[in-house]
């Protein structure tokens, strides 16, 4: 898969030692995290742009580093958020056949204030030529 976009040491108790990020953002709708054990062996490859990974975030406690470790680099950064004061990170993904945006909003200190998914208003349904996994 070539050079990773980023590498991250695992949090204690994660069940792996390190993750390598391979993102297809912003044009693609996949980000893969290759999980390695302490000996450098591949344990698994996770496609992390999935709403199930939103449960890994703790609103009010987690920061940008944690979000990057969960979802990788965002496909789009905007903001500042009109209420929270920090950036908004959007990740372009699939939920079945629907195109969605996983969105994470931060406060000015870089803490997660809100996270969720919404339909992609510009391209709501997967079309010809899309690669789904």
GROMACS .gro file of C-alpha atoms in nm:
model
  133
    1UNK     CA    1   0.000   0.000   0.000
    2UNK     CA    2   0.304   0.224  -0.004
    3UNK     CA    3   0.400   0.485   0.251
    4UNK     CA    4   0.139   0.541   0.522
    5UNK     CA    5  -0.024   0.882   0.561
    6UNK     CA    6   0.063   0.867   0.932
    7UNK     CA    7   0.163   0.621   1.204
    8UNK     CA    8   0.021   0.610   1.556
    9UNK     CA    9   0.126   0.421   1.868
   10UNK     CA   10  -0.169   0.235   2.019
   11UNK     CA   11  -0.342   0.344   2.337
   12UNK     CA   12  -0.288   0.112   2.635
   13UNK     CA   13  -0.512  -0.194   2.613
   14UNK     CA   14  -0.586  -0.152   2.241
   15UNK     CA   15  -0.478  -0.505   2.153
   16UNK     CA   16  -0.216  -0.389   1.906
   17UNK     CA   17   0.105  -0.186   1.926
   18UNK     CA   18   0.089   0.052   1.630
   19UNK     CA   19  -0.141   0.167   1.348
   20UNK     CA   20  -0.046   0.283   1.001
   21UNK     CA   21  -0.297   0.511   0.831
   22UNK     CA   22  -0.376   0.488   0.461
   23UNK     CA   23  -0.638   0.749   0.371
   24UNK     CA   24  -0.823   0.801   0.045
   25UNK     CA   25  -0.973   1.132   0.167
   26UNK     CA   26  -1.102   1.367   0.037
   27UNK     CA   27  -1.190   1.208  -0.299
   28UNK     CA   28  -1.229   0.853  -0.171
   29UNK     CA   29  -1.450   0.735   0.110
   30UNK     CA   30  -1.215   0.494   0.286
   31UNK     CA   31  -0.937   0.517   0.540
   32UNK     CA   32  -0.756   0.200   0.638
   33UNK     CA   33  -0.568   0.148   0.963
   34UNK     CA   34  -0.320  -0.139   0.948
   35UNK     CA   35  -0.276  -0.275   1.302
   36UNK     CA   36   0.061  -0.423   1.403
   37UNK     CA   37   0.168  -0.620   1.708
   38UNK     CA   38   0.485  -0.539   1.905
   39UNK     CA   39   0.690  -0.765   1.676
   40UNK     CA   40   0.580  -0.572   1.366
   41UNK     CA   41   0.339  -0.837   1.235
   42UNK     CA   42   0.012  -0.729   1.077
   43UNK     CA   43  -0.279  -0.824   1.301
   44UNK     CA   44  -0.562  -0.680   1.093
   45UNK     CA   45  -0.666  -0.403   0.856
   46UNK     CA   46  -0.964  -0.188   0.961
   47UNK     CA   47  -1.165   0.040   0.732
   48UNK     CA   48  -1.233   0.309   0.993
   49UNK     CA   49  -1.468   0.547   0.811
   50UNK     CA   50  -1.771   0.382   0.964
   51UNK     CA   51  -2.028   0.524   1.207
   52UNK     CA   52  -1.957   0.239   1.451
   53UNK     CA   53  -1.626   0.410   1.534
   54UNK     CA   54  -1.810   0.718   1.665
   55UNK     CA   55  -1.861   0.527   1.990
   56UNK     CA   56  -1.483   0.540   2.043
   57UNK     CA   57  -1.504   0.918   2.095
   58UNK     CA   58  -1.573   1.078   2.433
   59UNK     CA   59  -1.739   1.417   2.384
   60UNK     CA   60  -1.584   1.678   2.610
   61UNK     CA   61  -1.279   1.465   2.691
   62UNK     CA   62  -1.112   1.358   2.367
   63UNK     CA   63  -0.897   1.585   2.154
   64UNK     CA   64  -0.788   1.617   1.791
   65UNK     CA   65  -0.510   1.361   1.840
   66UNK     CA   66  -0.761   1.097   1.955
   67UNK     CA   67  -0.993   1.171   1.659
   68UNK     CA   68  -0.699   1.139   1.419
   69UNK     CA   69  -0.608   0.802   1.576
   70UNK     CA   70  -0.966   0.679   1.529
   71UNK     CA   71  -1.055   0.820   1.183
   72UNK     CA   72  -0.725   0.940   1.038
   73UNK     CA   73  -0.679   1.274   0.866
   74UNK     CA   74  -1.005   1.450   0.777
   75UNK     CA   75  -1.127   1.492   0.422
   76UNK     CA   76  -1.229   1.851   0.487
   77UNK     CA   77  -1.162   2.105   0.761
   78UNK     CA   78  -1.390   2.407   0.807
   79UNK     CA   79  -1.486   2.643   1.084
   80UNK     CA   80  -1.457   2.784   1.329
   81UNK     CA   81  -1.777   2.628   1.458
   82UNK     CA   82  -2.021   2.912   1.536
   83UNK     CA   83  -2.104   2.776   1.883
   84UNK     CA   84  -1.795   2.581   1.992
   85UNK     CA   85  -1.528   2.803   1.836
   86UNK     CA   86  -1.302   2.532   1.699
   87UNK     CA   87  -1.264   2.354   1.364
   88UNK     CA   88  -1.505   2.105   1.211
   89UNK     CA   89  -1.352   1.790   1.064
   90UNK     CA   90  -1.553   1.604   0.799
   91UNK     CA   91  -1.486   1.252   0.674
   92UNK     CA   92  -1.655   1.130   0.356
   93UNK     CA   93  -1.778   0.772   0.399
   94UNK     CA   94  -2.042   0.512   0.313
   95UNK     CA   95  -2.324   0.370   0.522
   96UNK     CA   96  -2.432   0.079   0.308
   97UNK     CA   97  -2.522   0.232  -0.028
   98UNK     CA   98  -2.562   0.583   0.115
   99UNK     CA   99  -2.284   0.838   0.098
  100UNK     CA  100  -2.248   1.006   0.435
  101UNK     CA  101  -2.032   1.259   0.615
  102UNK     CA  102  -1.893   1.176   0.957
  103UNK     CA  103  -1.848   1.514   1.124
  104UNK     CA  104  -1.656   1.605   1.441
  105UNK     CA  105  -1.674   1.955   1.594
  106UNK     CA  106  -1.415   2.091   1.837
  107UNK     CA  107  -1.398   2.379   2.081
  108UNK     CA  108  -1.123   2.641   2.066
  109UNK     CA  109  -0.902   2.423   2.290
  110UNK     CA  110  -0.928   2.130   2.046
  111UNK     CA  111  -1.167   1.912   2.254
  112UNK     CA  112  -1.447   1.715   2.087
  113UNK     CA  113  -1.779   1.893   2.145
  114UNK     CA  114  -2.003   1.704   1.900
  115UNK     CA  115  -1.976   1.409   1.661
  116UNK     CA  116  -2.219   1.236   1.431
  117UNK     CA  117  -2.312   1.142   1.077
  118UNK     CA  118  -2.532   1.305   0.816
  119UNK     CA  119  -2.628   1.226   0.457
  120UNK     CA  120  -2.394   1.371   0.196
  121UNK     CA  121  -2.617   1.642   0.043
  122UNK     CA  122  -2.424   1.657  -0.284
  123UNK     CA  123  -2.398   1.288  -0.370
  124UNK     CA  124  -2.640   1.091  -0.149
  125UNK     CA  125  -2.638   0.756  -0.330
  126UNK     CA  126  -2.346   0.545  -0.449
  127UNK     CA  127  -2.316   0.547  -0.824
  128UNK     CA  128  -2.139   0.374  -1.109
  129UNK     CA  129  -1.765   0.363  -1.065
  130UNK     CA  130  -1.777   0.371  -0.684
  131UNK     CA  131  -1.564   0.117  -0.507
  132UNK     CA  132  -1.746  -0.012  -0.199
  133UNK     CA  133  -1.601  -0.228   0.075
   0.00000   0.00000   0.00000
